[in-house]
């Protein structure tokens, strides 16, 4: 009788020992799922942090120029180019054009460095008056081409309203700030590159004007 009682108790104990690996496997799978979800959340948080860091880096170190035309007197005006980024650039070309014309009326080739946070200025009153004539009122635009980090960039066209009366600059006010940032140009050098400067991005405007006529 005593032996039967021992055998009856040993059978459930043996079965319980057999279930231990199964229970351990279930617990391991459960912990693995928790660890995997935690890893995914950590990876998502890391990606967001990297994206924010990249955005901040690009905002601080990507080249960005602001152009301003200002009236100094009735016979003089000035162009002011401000480097809004931390990185330095090398100014190559300043262009001015009337909005109603496809080709620029003034191109000034440069080789001037512009440190981050600094400004570059040049008097352009005589050039403006020669281009507009003694009497003119309308929109003009300015764009700057420059080198930065071994690549060539060009700003969008900054627009200004100018009013000239009897050979005197009466008004010269900005009308908008371009929505687009600077864009990279093809990496070409020499005379071919300068001919491309002369054509500039106004080809698209010319095509639009031609299509409308």
Short mmCIF file of C-alpha atoms in Angstrom, two decimals:
data_model
loop_
_atom_site.label_atom_id
_atom_site.label_comp_id
_atom_site.label_asym_id
_atom_site.label_seq_id
_atom_site.Cartn_x
_atom_site.Cartn_y
_atom_site.Cartn_z
CA UNK A 1 0.00 0.00 0.00
CA UNK A 2 2.80 2.39 0.88
CA UNK A 3 4.62 1.70 -2.42
CA UNK A 4 1.45 2.37 -4.40
CA UNK A 5 1.11 5.73 -2.63
CA UNK A 6 4.68 6.68 -3.56
CA UNK A 7 4.15 5.66 -7.19
CA UNK A 8 0.94 7.64 -7.37
CA UNK A 9 2.78 10.77 -6.18
CA UNK A 10 5.81 10.26 -8.39
CA UNK A 11 3.86 10.19 -11.65
CA UNK A 12 2.51 13.80 -11.35
CA UNK A 13 5.96 14.99 -10.24
CA UNK A 14 7.54 13.42 -13.32
CA UNK A 15 4.92 15.03 -15.54
CA UNK A 16 5.60 18.38 -13.89
CA UNK A 17 9.32 18.04 -14.62
CA UNK A 18 8.50 17.37 -18.27
CA UNK A 19 6.44 20.58 -18.47
CA UNK A 20 9.26 22.77 -17.14
CA UNK A 21 11.07 23.12 -20.54
CA UNK A 22 7.76 23.97 -22.20
CA UNK A 23 7.05 26.66 -19.62
CA UNK A 24 10.59 27.99 -19.99
CA UNK A 25 10.14 28.17 -23.76
CA UNK A 26 6.88 30.11 -23.39
CA UNK A 27 8.45 32.55 -20.93
CA UNK A 28 11.46 32.99 -23.24
CA UNK A 29 9.20 33.74 -26.21
CA UNK A 30 7.21 36.24 -24.14
CA UNK A 31 10.37 38.01 -23.00
CA UNK A 32 11.71 37.98 -26.57
CA UNK A 33 8.54 39.72 -27.81
CA UNK A 34 8.85 42.36 -25.08
CA UNK A 35 12.53 42.89 -25.89
CA UNK A 36 11.81 43.13 -29.61
CA UNK A 37 9.12 45.77 -29.06
CA UNK A 38 11.43 47.72 -26.77
CA UNK A 39 14.17 47.52 -29.41
CA UNK A 40 11.79 48.82 -32.10
CA UNK A 41 10.73 51.74 -29.90
CA UNK A 42 14.37 52.54 -29.20
CA UNK A 43 15.19 52.37 -32.91
CA UNK A 44 12.29 54.71 -33.75
CA UNK A 45 13.40 57.17 -31.07
CA UNK A 46 16.97 56.99 -32.39
CA UNK A 47 15.80 57.63 -35.97
CA UNK A 48 13.81 60.66 -34.84
CA UNK A 49 16.78 62.00 -32.91
CA UNK A 50 19.06 61.52 -35.92
CA UNK A 51 16.53 63.21 -38.21
CA UNK A 52 16.30 66.20 -35.88
CA UNK A 53 20.08 66.38 -35.57
CA UNK A 54 20.46 66.18 -39.36
CA UNK A 55 17.84 68.89 -39.87
CA UNK A 56 19.55 71.16 -37.35
CA UNK A 57 22.94 70.51 -38.96
CA UNK A 58 21.63 71.27 -42.43
CA UNK A 59 19.90 74.40 -41.20
CA UNK A 60 23.09 75.69 -39.58
CA UNK A 61 25.66 74.57 -42.14
CA UNK A 62 23.82 74.44 -45.47
CA UNK A 63 24.60 77.56 -47.52
CA UNK A 64 21.85 80.16 -47.56
CA UNK A 65 22.16 83.72 -48.87
CA UNK A 66 19.77 86.65 -48.56
CA UNK A 67 19.80 89.45 -51.14
CA UNK A 68 18.66 93.02 -50.54
CA UNK A 69 18.60 96.05 -52.80
CA UNK A 70 18.39 99.33 -50.90
CA UNK A 71 18.12 102.95 -51.95
CA UNK A 72 20.98 105.11 -50.68
CA UNK A 73 20.04 108.36 -52.38
CA UNK A 74 18.25 109.62 -55.48
CA UNK A 75 21.20 108.60 -57.59
CA UNK A 76 22.65 105.63 -55.71
CA UNK A 77 21.55 102.13 -54.69
CA UNK A 78 23.31 99.22 -53.07
CA UNK A 79 23.09 95.45 -53.17
CA UNK A 80 23.58 93.67 -49.84
CA UNK A 81 24.23 89.91 -49.78
CA UNK A 82 24.03 88.31 -46.33
CA UNK A 83 25.34 84.84 -45.56
CA UNK A 84 22.74 83.40 -43.17
CA UNK A 85 24.61 80.12 -42.62
CA UNK A 86 27.72 79.33 -40.58
CA UNK A 87 29.65 77.99 -43.57
CA UNK A 88 31.69 80.41 -45.70
CA UNK A 89 31.03 80.80 -49.43
CA UNK A 90 32.82 82.23 -52.46
CA UNK A 91 30.68 84.64 -54.49
CA UNK A 92 30.97 84.10 -58.24
CA UNK A 93 28.19 85.98 -59.99
CA UNK A 94 25.54 88.62 -59.24
CA UNK A 95 22.72 89.02 -61.76
CA UNK A 96 20.01 91.65 -62.10
CA UNK A 97 17.06 91.56 -64.47
CA UNK A 98 13.66 93.05 -65.10
CA UNK A 99 10.79 90.68 -64.45
CA UNK A 100 9.36 91.52 -67.87
CA UNK A 101 12.61 90.46 -69.58
CA UNK A 102 14.02 86.93 -69.78
CA UNK A 103 17.69 87.88 -70.01
CA UNK A 104 19.54 89.64 -67.18
CA UNK A 105 20.44 93.29 -67.87
CA UNK A 106 23.42 93.20 -65.51
CA UNK A 107 25.95 90.46 -64.71
CA UNK A 108 28.85 91.05 -62.35
CA UNK A 109 31.47 88.29 -62.11
CA UNK A 110 33.14 88.03 -58.71
CA UNK A 111 35.63 86.01 -56.74
CA UNK A 112 34.88 87.36 -53.26
CA UNK A 113 34.72 85.25 -50.07
CA UNK A 114 31.77 85.75 -47.73
CA UNK A 115 32.15 84.41 -44.20
CA UNK A 116 29.13 82.95 -42.41
CA UNK A 117 27.06 85.61 -40.68
CA UNK A 118 28.70 88.45 -42.64
CA UNK A 119 27.50 90.67 -45.50
CA UNK A 120 28.89 91.72 -48.87
CA UNK A 121 27.87 95.04 -50.45
CA UNK A 122 28.39 96.87 -53.72
CA UNK A 123 27.03 100.13 -55.12
CA UNK A 124 24.87 99.56 -58.22
CA UNK A 125 23.06 102.90 -58.64
CA UNK A 126 24.62 103.80 -62.00
CA UNK A 127 24.01 100.33 -63.38
CA UNK A 128 20.38 100.42 -62.33
CA UNK A 129 19.77 103.84 -63.88
CA UNK A 130 21.47 102.84 -67.14
CA UNK A 131 19.33 99.71 -67.30
CA UNK A 132 15.98 101.21 -66.33
CA UNK A 133 16.33 104.51 -68.15
CA UNK A 134 15.29 107.93 -66.80
CA UNK A 135 11.67 106.86 -66.20
CA UNK A 136 10.64 103.39 -65.11
CA UNK A 137 8.42 101.69 -62.57
CA UNK A 138 8.19 97.94 -62.16
CA UNK A 139 9.75 94.80 -60.76
CA UNK A 140 13.40 93.84 -60.94
CA UNK A 141 15.05 90.70 -59.52
CA UNK A 142 18.48 89.69 -58.30
CA UNK A 143 20.23 86.32 -57.95
CA UNK A 144 23.66 85.23 -56.70
CA UNK A 145 25.78 82.25 -57.76
CA UNK A 146 28.47 81.00 -55.38
CA UNK A 147 30.79 78.13 -54.41
CA UNK A 148 30.46 76.28 -51.12
CA UNK A 149 32.06 72.98 -50.01
CA UNK A 150 33.35 72.29 -53.51
CA UNK A 151 29.93 72.70 -55.15
CA UNK A 152 28.29 75.56 -56.98
CA UNK A 153 24.95 76.94 -55.82
CA UNK A 154 22.52 79.58 -57.04
CA UNK A 155 19.89 81.43 -55.07
CA UNK A 156 16.37 81.99 -56.25
CA UNK A 157 15.39 85.40 -57.64
CA UNK A 158 14.74 88.05 -54.99
CA UNK A 159 12.23 90.59 -56.32
CA UNK A 160 12.11 94.35 -55.75
CA UNK A 161 9.87 97.18 -56.88
CA UNK A 162 11.76 100.16 -58.29
CA UNK A 163 10.46 103.54 -59.37
CA UNK A 164 12.70 105.88 -61.36
CA UNK A 165 11.55 109.37 -62.32
CA UNK A 166 13.60 111.87 -64.30
CA UNK A 167 16.77 109.84 -63.72
CA UNK A 168 16.26 109.71 -59.95
CA UNK A 169 15.56 106.62 -57.84
CA UNK A 170 12.31 107.40 -56.03
CA UNK A 171 11.53 103.99 -54.54
CA UNK A 172 13.31 100.63 -54.18
CA UNK A 173 11.46 98.17 -51.95
CA UNK A 174 11.52 94.36 -51.61
CA UNK A 175 8.34 92.58 -52.67
CA UNK A 176 8.99 88.95 -51.67
CA UNK A 177 11.47 86.46 -50.25
CA UNK A 178 12.02 83.31 -52.34
CA UNK A 179 10.38 80.18 -50.97
CA UNK A 180 13.05 77.90 -52.40
CA UNK A 181 16.47 77.46 -50.86
CA UNK A 182 19.65 77.57 -52.89
CA UNK A 183 20.10 74.77 -55.39
CA UNK A 184 23.19 72.99 -56.64
CA UNK A 185 24.41 73.66 -60.18
CA UNK A 186 26.26 71.21 -62.39
CA UNK A 187 29.96 71.05 -61.58
CA UNK A 188 31.42 72.59 -64.72
CA UNK A 189 34.25 75.11 -64.97
CA UNK A 190 35.90 77.46 -67.43
CA UNK A 191 34.35 79.48 -70.29
CA UNK A 192 31.52 77.00 -70.72
CA UNK A 193 30.50 77.55 -67.11
CA UNK A 194 30.51 81.34 -67.59
CA UNK A 195 28.33 81.06 -70.69
CA UNK A 196 25.92 79.10 -68.56
CA UNK A 197 25.96 81.98 -66.06
CA UNK A 198 24.96 84.32 -68.85
CA UNK A 199 21.97 82.15 -69.80
CA UNK A 200 21.02 81.53 -66.16
CA UNK A 201 17.69 80.09 -65.16
CA UNK A 202 15.72 82.62 -67.18
CA UNK A 203 15.40 80.10 -70.02
CA UNK A 204 12.35 78.66 -68.31
CA UNK A 205 10.79 82.12 -68.15
CA UNK A 206 11.50 82.66 -71.82
CA UNK A 207 9.88 79.35 -72.74
CA UNK A 208 6.78 80.21 -70.70
CA UNK A 209 6.55 83.61 -72.34
CA UNK A 210 6.96 82.10 -75.80
CA UNK A 211 4.29 79.49 -75.12
CA UNK A 212 1.82 82.14 -73.94
CA UNK A 213 2.28 84.11 -77.19
#
